[in-house]
Structures are given as structure tokens and as C-alpha cells.
């Protein structure tokens, strides 16, 4: 029997397309990024507004603006 759940509906099934970006509308992604970069969730949201949602750009921005 096939399971027809779309990957976008099932967070357990990911193919890596969005691993390089932080979805500011997903609280769990913002929280994970905050833990990863040792900053607050608000700092992640502020950084996304300042430089976009690329993890690499976020990392560079936050290292200079903690």
C-alpha cells in the first residue's frame, strides 16, 4: 500500500532542498537556528529581516552582530 502524504506535509520526510534556508514562519526552525547559533529566536528573526534567510548569511551576520 502506498502512502500518498506529500513531503511538505510530513516534516519527517525531507529531501534537503530547504536545509540552507531558515523559514521564519516555522517556530521550530527559528528555535533550532537560535540554538544552533547560540542566540535568541528574536535575533534570528531580526537577522532574517536584515540579511535574508540563508543559513550561511545568517551565521556570518550573527557572528558580527551578537
CHARMM-style PDB file with segment names, atoms N, HN, CA, C and O in Angstrom:
ATOM      1  N   UNK     1       0.840  -1.185   0.000  1.00  0.00      PROA
ATOM      2  CA  UNK     1       0.000   0.000   0.000  1.00  0.00      PROA
ATOM      3  C   UNK     1       0.879   1.241   0.000  1.00  0.00      PROA
ATOM      4  O   UNK     1       1.836   1.329   0.770  1.00  0.00      PROA
ATOM      5  N   UNK     2       0.566   2.180  -0.843  1.00  0.00      PROA
ATOM      6  HN  UNK     2      -0.211   2.109  -1.469  1.00  0.00      PROA
ATOM      7  CA  UNK     2       1.344   3.405  -0.940  1.00  0.00      PROA
ATOM      8  C   UNK     2       0.815   4.468   0.005  1.00  0.00      PROA
ATOM      9  O   UNK     2      -0.390   4.576   0.237  1.00  0.00      PROA
ATOM     10  N   UNK     3       1.723   5.237   0.535  1.00  0.00      PROA
ATOM     11  HN  UNK     3       2.701   5.149   0.347  1.00  0.00      PROA
ATOM     12  CA  UNK     3       1.358   6.348   1.405  1.00  0.00      PROA
ATOM     13  C   UNK     3       1.468   7.630   0.587  1.00  0.00      PROA
ATOM     14  O   UNK     3       2.562   7.989   0.151  1.00  0.00      PROA
ATOM     15  N   UNK     4       0.364   8.320   0.374  1.00  0.00      PROA
ATOM     16  HN  UNK     4      -0.525   8.029   0.727  1.00  0.00      PROA
ATOM     17  CA  UNK     4       0.340   9.474  -0.507  1.00  0.00      PROA
ATOM     18  C   UNK     4       0.520  10.806   0.220  1.00  0.00      PROA
ATOM     19  O   UNK     4       0.104  11.841  -0.301  1.00  0.00      PROA
ATOM     20  N   UNK     5       1.116  10.812   1.388  1.00  0.00      PROA
ATOM     21  HN  UNK     5       1.453   9.971   1.812  1.00  0.00      PROA
ATOM     22  CA  UNK     5       1.359  12.059   2.105  1.00  0.00      PROA
ATOM     23  C   UNK     5       2.475  12.826   1.395  1.00  0.00      PROA
ATOM     24  O   UNK     5       3.562  12.295   1.170  1.00  0.00      PROA
ATOM     25  N   UNK     6       2.197  14.046   1.056  1.00  0.00      PROA
ATOM     26  HN  UNK     6       1.314  14.477   1.239  1.00  0.00      PROA
ATOM     27  CA  UNK     6       3.177  14.894   0.391  1.00  0.00      PROA
ATOM     28  C   UNK     6       4.315  15.213   1.360  1.00  0.00      PROA
ATOM     29  O   UNK     6       4.081  15.353   2.561  1.00  0.00      PROA
ATOM     30  N   UNK     7       5.543  15.330   0.851  1.00  0.00      PROA
ATOM     31  HN  UNK     7       5.733  15.216  -0.124  1.00  0.00      PROA
ATOM     32  CA  UNK     7       6.682  15.629   1.706  1.00  0.00      PROA
ATOM     33  C   UNK     7       6.493  16.939   2.454  1.00  0.00      PROA
ATOM     34  O   UNK     7       6.940  17.060   3.594  1.00  0.00      PROA
ATOM     35  N   UNK     8       5.849  17.915   1.849  1.00  0.00      PROA
ATOM     36  HN  UNK     8       5.486  17.817   0.923  1.00  0.00      PROA
ATOM     37  CA  UNK     8       5.672  19.192   2.536  1.00  0.00      PROA
ATOM     38  C   UNK     8       4.728  19.080   3.729  1.00  0.00      PROA
ATOM     39  O   UNK     8       4.745  19.925   4.624  1.00  0.00      PROA
ATOM     40  N   UNK     9       3.910  18.040   3.737  1.00  0.00      PROA
ATOM     41  HN  UNK     9       3.896  17.354   3.010  1.00  0.00      PROA
ATOM     42  CA  UNK     9       3.008  17.818   4.857  1.00  0.00      PROA
ATOM     43  C   UNK     9       3.639  16.988   5.957  1.00  0.00      PROA
ATOM     44  O   UNK     9       3.173  17.011   7.096  1.00  0.00      PROA
ATOM     45  N   UNK    10       4.669  16.273   5.637  1.00  0.00      PROA
ATOM     46  HN  UNK    10       5.047  16.255   4.712  1.00  0.00      PROA
ATOM     47  CA  UNK    10       5.297  15.362   6.585  1.00  0.00      PROA
ATOM     48  C   UNK    10       6.713  15.854   6.879  1.00  0.00      PROA
ATOM     49  O   UNK    10       7.621  15.657   6.071  1.00  0.00      PROA
ATOM     50  N   UNK    11       6.901  16.495   8.039  1.00  0.00      PROA
ATOM     51  HN  UNK    11       6.164  16.655   8.695  1.00  0.00      PROA
ATOM     52  CA  UNK    11       8.201  17.065   8.397  1.00  0.00      PROA
ATOM     53  C   UNK    11       9.295  16.009   8.534  1.00  0.00      PROA
ATOM     54  O   UNK    11      10.478  16.337   8.446  1.00  0.00      PROA
ATOM     55  N   UNK    12       8.920  14.744   8.749  1.00  0.00      PROA
ATOM     56  HN  UNK    12       7.959  14.477   8.821  1.00  0.00      PROA
ATOM     57  CA  UNK    12       9.914  13.683   8.880  1.00  0.00      PROA
ATOM     58  C   UNK    12      10.540  13.331   7.543  1.00  0.00      PROA
ATOM     59  O   UNK    12      11.641  12.782   7.502  1.00  0.00      PROA
ATOM     60  N   UNK    13       9.857  13.637   6.450  1.00  0.00      PROA
ATOM     61  HN  UNK    13       8.963  14.083   6.483  1.00  0.00      PROA
ATOM     62  CA  UNK    13      10.374  13.348   5.113  1.00  0.00      PROA
ATOM     63  C   UNK    13      10.893  14.630   4.501  1.00  0.00      PROA
ATOM     64  O   UNK    13      10.119  15.479   4.059  1.00  0.00      PROA
ATOM     65  N   UNK    14      12.204  14.764   4.477  1.00  0.00      PROA
ATOM     66  HN  UNK    14      12.833  14.074   4.836  1.00  0.00      PROA
ATOM     67  CA  UNK    14      12.806  15.945   3.889  1.00  0.00      PROA
ATOM     68  C   UNK    14      13.841  15.513   2.867  1.00  0.00      PROA
ATOM     69  O   UNK    14      14.504  14.491   3.041  1.00  0.00      PROA
ATOM     70  N   UNK    15      13.978  16.278   1.819  1.00  0.00      PROA
ATOM     71  HN  UNK    15      13.439  17.108   1.678  1.00  0.00      PROA
ATOM     72  CA  UNK    15      14.947  15.934   0.796  1.00  0.00      PROA
ATOM     73  C   UNK    15      16.112  16.914   0.745  1.00  0.00      PROA
ATOM     74  O   UNK    15      16.936  16.820  -0.165  1.00  0.00      PROA
ATOM     75  N   UNK    16      16.215  17.843   1.680  1.00  0.00      PROA
ATOM     76  HN  UNK    16      15.546  17.920   2.419  1.00  0.00      PROA
ATOM     77  CA  UNK    16      17.360  18.736   1.777  1.00  0.00      PROA
ATOM     78  C   UNK    16      17.242  20.013   0.975  1.00  0.00      PROA
ATOM     79  O   UNK    16      18.153  20.840   1.020  1.00  0.00      PROA
ATOM     80  N   UNK    17      16.156  20.212   0.240  1.00  0.00      PROA
ATOM     81  HN  UNK    17      15.416  19.541   0.203  1.00  0.00      PROA
ATOM     82  CA  UNK    17      16.044  21.407  -0.583  1.00  0.00      PROA
ATOM     83  C   UNK    17      16.059  22.678   0.239  1.00  0.00      PROA
ATOM     84  O   UNK    17      16.584  23.692  -0.222  1.00  0.00      PROA
ATOM     85  N   UNK    18      15.501  22.663   1.441  1.00  0.00      PROA
ATOM     86  HN  UNK    18      15.074  21.840   1.815  1.00  0.00      PROA
ATOM     87  CA  UNK    18      15.415  23.895   2.225  1.00  0.00      PROA
ATOM     88  C   UNK    18      16.364  23.923   3.413  1.00  0.00      PROA
ATOM     89  O   UNK    18      16.218  24.776   4.288  1.00  0.00      PROA
ATOM     90  N   UNK    19      17.324  23.020   3.468  1.00  0.00      PROA
ATOM     91  HN  UNK    19      17.443  22.327   2.757  1.00  0.00      PROA
ATOM     92  CA  UNK    19      18.259  22.996   4.588  1.00  0.00      PROA
ATOM     93  C   UNK    19      19.135  24.246   4.648  1.00  0.00      PROA
ATOM     94  O   UNK    19      19.649  24.587   5.713  1.00  0.00      PROA
ATOM     95  N   UNK    20      19.310  24.923   3.532  1.00  0.00      PROA
ATOM     96  HN  UNK    20      18.893  24.645   2.666  1.00  0.00      PROA
ATOM     97  CA  UNK    20      20.171  26.090   3.517  1.00  0.00      PROA
ATOM     98  C   UNK    20      19.425  27.371   3.896  1.00  0.00      PROA
ATOM     99  O   UNK    20      20.022  28.446   3.944  1.00  0.00      PROA
ATOM    100  N   UNK    21      18.137  27.259   4.161  1.00  0.00      PROA
ATOM    101  HN  UNK    21      17.652  26.385   4.123  1.00  0.00      PROA
ATOM    102  CA  UNK    21      17.306  28.424   4.479  1.00  0.00      PROA
ATOM    103  C   UNK    21      16.581  28.237   5.811  1.00  0.00      PROA
ATOM    104  O   UNK    21      16.303  27.110   6.222  1.00  0.00      PROA
ATOM    105  N   UNK    22      16.281  29.335   6.470  1.00  0.00      PROA
ATOM    106  HN  UNK    22      16.507  30.250   6.136  1.00  0.00      PROA
ATOM    107  CA  UNK    22      15.519  29.322   7.715  1.00  0.00      PROA
ATOM    108  C   UNK    22      14.132  29.872   7.412  1.00  0.00      PROA
ATOM    109  O   UNK    22      14.000  31.004   6.944  1.00  0.00      PROA
ATOM    110  N   UNK    23      13.115  29.092   7.670  1.00  0.00      PROA
ATOM    111  HN  UNK    23      13.222  28.173   8.050  1.00  0.00      PROA
ATOM    112  CA  UNK    23      11.733  29.538   7.446  1.00  0.00      PROA
ATOM    113  C   UNK    23      11.270  30.319   8.673  1.00  0.00      PROA
ATOM    114  O   UNK    23      11.003  29.736   9.724  1.00  0.00      PROA
ATOM    115  N   UNK    24      11.175  31.629   8.534  1.00  0.00      PROA
ATOM    116  HN  UNK    24      11.392  32.103   7.680  1.00  0.00      PROA
ATOM    117  CA  UNK    24      10.813  32.467   9.680  1.00  0.00      PROA
ATOM    118  C   UNK    24       9.375  32.259  10.127  1.00  0.00      PROA
ATOM    119  O   UNK    24       8.999  32.709  11.209  1.00  0.00      PROA
ATOM    120  N   UNK    25       8.565  31.590   9.322  1.00  0.00      PROA
ATOM    121  HN  UNK    25       8.870  31.224   8.443  1.00  0.00      PROA
ATOM    122  CA  UNK    25       7.181  31.294   9.695  1.00  0.00      PROA
ATOM    123  C   UNK    25       7.033  29.970  10.430  1.00  0.00      PROA
ATOM    124  O   UNK    25       5.932  29.614  10.850  1.00  0.00      PROA
ATOM    125  N   UNK    26       8.132  29.238  10.589  1.00  0.00      PROA
ATOM    126  HN  UNK    26       9.027  29.527  10.248  1.00  0.00      PROA
ATOM    127  CA  UNK    26       8.116  27.946  11.271  1.00  0.00      PROA
ATOM    128  C   UNK    26       8.833  28.099  12.613  1.00  0.00      PROA
ATOM    129  O   UNK    26      10.063  28.134  12.651  1.00  0.00      PROA
ATOM    130  N   UNK    27       8.084  28.191  13.714  1.00  0.00      PROA
ATOM    131  HN  UNK    27       7.085  28.163  13.684  1.00  0.00      PROA
ATOM    132  CA  UNK    27       8.706  28.397  15.032  1.00  0.00      PROA
ATOM    133  C   UNK    27       9.769  27.359  15.381  1.00  0.00      PROA
ATOM    134  O   UNK    27      10.757  27.689  16.036  1.00  0.00      PROA
ATOM    135  N   UNK    28       9.583  26.122  14.957  1.00  0.00      PROA
ATOM    136  HN  UNK    28       8.780  25.854  14.425  1.00  0.00      PROA
ATOM    137  CA  UNK    28      10.584  25.101  15.283  1.00  0.00      PROA
ATOM    138  C   UNK    28      11.882  25.341  14.521  1.00  0.00      PROA
ATOM    139  O   UNK    28      12.958  25.064  15.051  1.00  0.00      PROA
ATOM    140  N   UNK    29      11.811  25.846  13.302  1.00  0.00      PROA
ATOM    141  HN  UNK    29      10.937  26.071  12.872  1.00  0.00      PROA
ATOM    142  CA  UNK    29      13.028  26.164  12.544  1.00  0.00      PROA
ATOM    143  C   UNK    29      13.744  27.360  13.147  1.00  0.00      PROA
ATOM    144  O   UNK    29      14.971  27.368  13.249  1.00  0.00      PROA
ATOM    145  N   UNK    30      12.987  28.364  13.543  1.00  0.00      PROA
ATOM    146  HN  UNK    30      11.991  28.358  13.460  1.00  0.00      PROA
ATOM    147  CA  UNK    30      13.579  29.555  14.163  1.00  0.00      PROA
ATOM    148  C   UNK    30      14.251  29.161  15.482  1.00  0.00      PROA
ATOM    149  O   UNK    30      15.364  29.600  15.773  1.00  0.00      PROA
ATOM    150  N   UNK    31      13.579  28.347  16.262  1.00  0.00      PROA
ATOM    151  HN  UNK    31      12.675  27.991  16.026  1.00  0.00      PROA
ATOM    152  CA  UNK    31      14.125  27.891  17.535  1.00  0.00      PROA
ATOM    153  C   UNK    31      15.395  27.058  17.331  1.00  0.00      PROA
ATOM    154  O   UNK    31      16.379  27.228  18.051  1.00  0.00      PROA
ATOM    155  N   UNK    32      15.363  26.170  16.355  1.00  0.00      PROA
ATOM    156  HN  UNK    32      14.564  26.032  15.770  1.00  0.00      PROA
ATOM    157  CA  UNK    32      16.537  25.336  16.062  1.00  0.00      PROA
ATOM    158  C   UNK    32      17.711  26.222  15.636  1.00  0.00      PROA
ATOM    159  O   UNK    32      18.835  26.024  16.097  1.00  0.00      PROA
ATOM    160  N   UNK    33      17.457  27.189  14.765  1.00  0.00      PROA
ATOM    161  HN  UNK    33      16.544  27.350  14.390  1.00  0.00      PROA
ATOM    162  CA  UNK    33      18.518  28.092  14.316  1.00  0.00      PROA
ATOM    163  C   UNK    33      19.074  28.895  15.489  1.00  0.00      PROA
ATOM    164  O   UNK    33      20.282  29.111  15.583  1.00  0.00      PROA
ATOM    165  N   UNK    34      18.191  29.335  16.380  1.00  0.00      PROA
ATOM    166  HN  UNK    34      17.209  29.159  16.304  1.00  0.00      PROA
ATOM    167  CA  UNK    34      18.637  30.089  17.552  1.00  0.00      PROA
ATOM    168  C   UNK    34      19.571  29.239  18.416  1.00  0.00      PROA
ATOM    169  O   UNK    34      20.603  29.721  18.884  1.00  0.00      PROA
ATOM    170  N   UNK    35      19.207  27.985  18.622  1.00  0.00      PROA
ATOM    171  HN  UNK    35      18.369  27.593  18.242  1.00  0.00      PROA
ATOM    172  CA  UNK    35      20.084  27.078  19.384  1.00  0.00      PROA
ATOM    173  C   UNK    35      21.396  26.861  18.649  1.00  0.00      PROA
ATOM    174  O   UNK    35      22.470  26.887  19.250  1.00  0.00      PROA
ATOM    175  N   UNK    36      21.300  26.649  17.350  1.00  0.00      PROA
ATOM    176  HN  UNK    36      20.428  26.628  16.861  1.00  0.00      PROA
ATOM    177  CA  UNK    36      22.482  26.372  16.530  1.00  0.00      PROA
ATOM    178  C   UNK    36      23.479  27.533  16.576  1.00  0.00      PROA
ATOM    179  O   UNK    36      24.688  27.312  16.634  1.00  0.00      PROA
ATOM    180  N   UNK    37      22.971  28.770  16.551  1.00  0.00      PROA
ATOM    181  HN  UNK    37      21.989  28.950  16.504  1.00  0.00      PROA
ATOM    182  CA  UNK    37      23.840  29.939  16.530  1.00  0.00      PROA
ATOM    183  C   UNK    37      24.025  30.584  17.898  1.00  0.00      PROA
ATOM    184  O   UNK    37      24.679  31.621  18.014  1.00  0.00      PROA
ATOM    185  N   UNK    38      23.447  29.969  18.944  1.00  0.00      PROA
ATOM    186  HN  UNK    38      22.916  29.127  18.850  1.00  0.00      PROA
ATOM    187  CA  UNK    38      23.566  30.445  20.327  1.00  0.00      PROA
ATOM    188  C   UNK    38      23.088  31.894  20.483  1.00  0.00      PROA
ATOM    189  O   UNK    38      23.760  32.729  21.088  1.00  0.00      PROA
ATOM    190  N   UNK    39      21.903  32.162  19.915  1.00  0.00      PROA
ATOM    191  HN  UNK    39      21.357  31.484  19.424  1.00  0.00      PROA
ATOM    192  CA  UNK    39      21.269  33.473  20.028  1.00  0.00      PROA
ATOM    193  C   UNK    39      19.792  33.261  20.329  1.00  0.00      PROA
ATOM    194  O   UNK    39      19.324  32.123  20.384  1.00  0.00      PROA
ATOM    195  N   UNK    40      19.060  34.345  20.523  1.00  0.00      PROA
ATOM    196  HN  UNK    40      19.440  35.269  20.478  1.00  0.00      PROA
ATOM    197  CA  UNK    40      17.626  34.227  20.786  1.00  0.00      PROA
ATOM    198  C   UNK    40      16.843  34.070  19.475  1.00  0.00      PROA
ATOM    199  O   UNK    40      17.349  34.379  18.396  1.00  0.00      PROA
ATOM    200  N   UNK    41      15.619  33.592  19.587  1.00  0.00      PROA
ATOM    201  HN  UNK    41      15.208  33.341  20.463  1.00  0.00      PROA
ATOM    202  CA  UNK    41      14.748  33.477  18.418  1.00  0.00      PROA
ATOM    203  C   UNK    41      14.490  34.853  17.805  1.00  0.00      PROA
ATOM    204  O   UNK    41      14.403  34.979  16.583  1.00  0.00      PROA
ATOM    205  N   UNK    42      14.367  35.877  18.640  1.00  0.00      PROA
ATOM    206  HN  UNK    42      14.438  35.774  19.632  1.00  0.00      PROA
ATOM    207  CA  UNK    42      14.160  37.231  18.120  1.00  0.00      PROA
ATOM    208  C   UNK    42      15.368  37.693  17.309  1.00  0.00      PROA
ATOM    209  O   UNK    42      15.208  38.358  16.286  1.00  0.00      PROA
ATOM    210  N   UNK    43      16.567  37.349  17.753  1.00  0.00      PROA
ATOM    211  HN  UNK    43      16.697  36.808  18.584  1.00  0.00      PROA
ATOM    212  CA  UNK    43      17.758  37.721  16.996  1.00  0.00      PROA
ATOM    213  C   UNK    43      17.771  37.033  15.629  1.00  0.00      PROA
ATOM    214  O   UNK    43      18.230  37.616  14.646  1.00  0.00      PROA
ATOM    215  N   UNK    44      17.275  35.810  15.565  1.00  0.00      PROA
ATOM    216  HN  UNK    44      16.902  35.337  16.363  1.00  0.00      PROA
ATOM    217  CA  UNK    44      17.171  35.113  14.278  1.00  0.00      PROA
ATOM    218  C   UNK    44      16.195  35.862  13.377  1.00  0.00      PROA
ATOM    219  O   UNK    44      16.501  36.124  12.214  1.00  0.00      PROA
ATOM    220  N   UNK    45      15.033  36.205  13.904  1.00  0.00      PROA
ATOM    221  HN  UNK    45      14.785  35.993  14.850  1.00  0.00      PROA
ATOM    222  CA  UNK    45      14.030  36.937  13.106  1.00  0.00      PROA
ATOM    223  C   UNK    45      14.580  38.295  12.636  1.00  0.00      PROA
ATOM    224  O   UNK    45      14.365  38.694  11.492  1.00  0.00      PROA
ATOM    225  N   UNK    46      15.284  38.994  13.523  1.00  0.00      PROA
ATOM    226  HN  UNK    46      15.458  38.670  14.453  1.00  0.00      PROA
ATOM    227  CA  UNK    46      15.877  40.286  13.161  1.00  0.00      PROA
ATOM    228  C   UNK    46      16.932  40.112  12.069  1.00  0.00      PROA
ATOM    229  O   UNK    46      17.012  40.919  11.143  1.00  0.00      PROA
ATOM    230  N   UNK    47      17.730  39.066  12.179  1.00  0.00      PROA
ATOM    231  HN  UNK    47      17.665  38.411  12.932  1.00  0.00      PROA
ATOM    232  CA  UNK    47      18.769  38.801  11.179  1.00  0.00      PROA
ATOM    233  C   UNK    47      18.144  38.443   9.832  1.00  0.00      PROA
ATOM    234  O   UNK    47      18.650  38.847   8.786  1.00  0.00      PROA
ATOM    235  N   UNK    48      17.048  37.686   9.857  1.00  0.00      PROA
ATOM    236  HN  UNK    48      16.638  37.357  10.707  1.00  0.00      PROA
ATOM    237  CA  UNK    48      16.360  37.351   8.603  1.00  0.00      PROA
ATOM    238  C   UNK    48      15.869  38.628   7.928  1.00  0.00      PROA
ATOM    239  O   UNK    48      15.975  38.767   6.710  1.00  0.00      PROA
ATOM    240  N   UNK    49      15.337  39.550   8.708  1.00  0.00      PROA
ATOM    241  HN  UNK    49      15.251  39.437   9.698  1.00  0.00      PROA
ATOM    242  CA  UNK    49      14.887  40.828   8.141  1.00  0.00      PROA
ATOM    243  C   UNK    49      16.060  41.623   7.577  1.00  0.00      PROA
ATOM    244  O   UNK    49      15.925  42.298   6.557  1.00  0.00      PROA
ATOM    245  N   UNK    50      17.207  41.541   8.238  1.00  0.00      PROA
ATOM    246  HN  UNK    50      17.317  40.993   9.067  1.00  0.00      PROA
ATOM    247  CA  UNK    50      18.368  42.337   7.829  1.00  0.00      PROA
ATOM    248  C   UNK    50      19.083  41.765   6.612  1.00  0.00      PROA
ATOM    249  O   UNK    50      19.478  42.515   5.720  1.00  0.00      PROA
ATOM    250  N   UNK    51      19.256  40.434   6.565  1.00  0.00      PROA
ATOM    251  HN  UNK    51      18.935  39.825   7.290  1.00  0.00      PROA
ATOM    252  CA  UNK    51      20.107  39.859   5.509  1.00  0.00      PROA
ATOM    253  C   UNK    51      19.474  38.710   4.744  1.00  0.00      PROA
ATOM    254  O   UNK    51      20.118  38.128   3.871  1.00  0.00      PROA
ATOM    255  N   UNK    52      18.223  38.369   5.051  1.00  0.00      PROA
ATOM    256  HN  UNK    52      17.700  38.842   5.760  1.00  0.00      PROA
ATOM    257  CA  UNK    52      17.589  37.252   4.350  1.00  0.00      PROA
ATOM    258  C   UNK    52      17.672  35.971   5.151  1.00  0.00      PROA
ATOM    259  O   UNK    52      18.159  35.972   6.281  1.00  0.00      PROA
ATOM    260  N   UNK    53      17.195  34.867   4.568  1.00  0.00      PROA
ATOM    261  HN  UNK    53      16.799  34.866   3.650  1.00  0.00      PROA
ATOM    262  CA  UNK    53      17.055  33.643   5.351  1.00  0.00      PROA
ATOM    263  C   UNK    53      18.067  32.547   5.028  1.00  0.00      PROA
ATOM    264  O   UNK    53      17.854  31.394   5.404  1.00  0.00      PROA
ATOM    265  N   UNK    54      19.138  32.868   4.357  1.00  0.00      PROA
ATOM    266  HN  UNK    54      19.311  33.805   4.053  1.00  0.00      PROA
ATOM    267  CA  UNK    54      20.199  31.896   4.101  1.00  0.00      PROA
ATOM    268  C   UNK    54      20.946  31.597   5.399  1.00  0.00      PROA
ATOM    269  O   UNK    54      21.365  32.519   6.099  1.00  0.00      PROA
ATOM    270  N   UNK    55      21.114  30.328   5.723  1.00  0.00      PROA
ATOM    271  HN  UNK    55      20.774  29.578   5.155  1.00  0.00      PROA
ATOM    272  CA  UNK    55      21.826  29.965   6.965  1.00  0.00      PROA
ATOM    273  C   UNK    55      23.258  30.497   6.966  1.00  0.00      PROA
ATOM    274  O   UNK    55      23.748  30.963   7.995  1.00  0.00      PROA
ATOM    275  N   UNK    56      23.925  30.428   5.822  1.00  0.00      PROA
ATOM    276  HN  UNK    56      23.527  30.050   4.986  1.00  0.00      PROA
ATOM    277  CA  UNK    56      25.309  30.915   5.751  1.00  0.00      PROA
ATOM    278  C   UNK    56      25.377  32.418   5.999  1.00  0.00      PROA
ATOM    279  O   UNK    56      26.246  32.892   6.732  1.00  0.00      PROA
ATOM    280  N   UNK    57      24.460  33.166   5.389  1.00  0.00      PROA
ATOM    281  HN  UNK    57      23.754  32.781   4.794  1.00  0.00      PROA
ATOM    282  CA  UNK    57      24.428  34.616   5.577  1.00  0.00      PROA
ATOM    283  C   UNK    57      24.058  34.965   7.013  1.00  0.00      PROA
ATOM    284  O   UNK    57      24.609  35.896   7.600  1.00  0.00      PROA
ATOM    285  N   UNK    58      23.122  34.209   7.566  1.00  0.00      PROA
ATOM    286  HN  UNK    58      22.674  33.453   7.089  1.00  0.00      PROA
ATOM    287  CA  UNK    58      22.732  34.408   8.973  1.00  0.00      PROA
ATOM    288  C   UNK    58      23.938  34.196   9.892  1.00  0.00      PROA
ATOM    289  O   UNK    58      24.204  34.998  10.787  1.00  0.00      PROA
ATOM    290  N   UNK    59      24.648  33.115   9.654  1.00  0.00      PROA
ATOM    291  HN  UNK    59      24.432  32.463   8.927  1.00  0.00      PROA
ATOM    292  CA  UNK    59      25.803  32.787  10.501  1.00  0.00      PROA
ATOM    293  C   UNK    59      26.839  33.922  10.470  1.00  0.00      PROA
ATOM    294  O   UNK    59      27.356  34.329  11.511  1.00  0.00      PROA
ATOM    295  N   UNK    60      27.131  34.420   9.274  1.00  0.00      PROA
ATOM    296  HN  UNK    60      26.711  34.089   8.429  1.00  0.00      PROA
ATOM    297  CA  UNK    60      28.089  35.498   9.126  1.00  0.00      PROA
ATOM    298  C   UNK    60      27.597  36.767   9.815  1.00  0.00      PROA
ATOM    299  O   UNK    60      28.347  37.410  10.549  1.00  0.00      PROA
ATOM    300  N   UNK    61      26.332  37.126   9.577  1.00  0.00      PROA
ATOM    301  HN  UNK    61      25.723  36.604   8.980  1.00  0.00      PROA
ATOM    302  CA  UNK    61      25.742  38.324  10.176  1.00  0.00      PROA
ATOM    303  C   UNK    61      25.751  38.234  11.695  1.00  0.00      PROA
ATOM    304  O   UNK    61      26.157  39.178  12.373  1.00  0.00      PROA
ATOM    305  N   UNK    62      25.306  37.104  12.230  1.00  0.00      PROA
ATOM    306  HN  UNK    62      24.977  36.337  11.680  1.00  0.00      PROA
ATOM    307  CA  UNK    62      25.204  36.959  13.686  1.00  0.00      PROA
ATOM    308  C   UNK    62      26.584  36.929  14.351  1.00  0.00      PROA
ATOM    309  O   UNK    62      26.735  37.388  15.483  1.00  0.00      PROA
ATOM    310  N   UNK    63      27.582  36.397  13.660  1.00  0.00      PROA
ATOM    311  HN  UNK    63      27.460  36.024  12.740  1.00  0.00      PROA
ATOM    312  CA  UNK    63      28.925  36.381  14.259  1.00  0.00      PROA
ATOM    313  C   UNK    63      29.478  37.794  14.424  1.00  0.00      PROA
ATOM    314  O   UNK    63      30.309  38.047  15.296  1.00  0.00      PROA
ATOM    315  N   UNK    64      29.010  38.705  13.581  1.00  0.00      PROA
ATOM    316  HN  UNK    64      28.335  38.499  12.872  1.00  0.00      PROA
ATOM    317  CA  UNK    64      29.457  40.105  13.652  1.00  0.00      PROA
ATOM    318  C   UNK    64      28.543  40.969  14.514  1.00  0.00      PROA
ATOM    319  O   UNK    64      28.941  42.051  14.946  1.00  0.00      PROA
ATOM    320  N   UNK    65      27.305  40.495  14.770  1.00  0.00      PROA
ATOM    321  HN  UNK    65      26.981  39.616  14.419  1.00  0.00      PROA
ATOM    322  CA  UNK    65      26.299  41.329  15.436  1.00  0.00      PROA
ATOM    323  C   UNK    65      25.667  40.689  16.657  1.00  0.00      PROA
ATOM    324  O   UNK    65      24.499  40.954  16.941  1.00  0.00      PROA
ATOM    325  N   UNK    66      26.379  39.871  17.376  1.00  0.00      PROA
ATOM    326  HN  UNK    66      27.328  39.656  17.146  1.00  0.00      PROA
ATOM    327  CA  UNK    66      25.789  39.220  18.566  1.00  0.00      PROA
ATOM    328  C   UNK    66      25.598  40.212  19.672  1.00  0.00      PROA
ATOM    329  OT1 UNK    66      25.115  39.854  20.746  1.00  0.00      PROA
TER     330      UNK     66
END
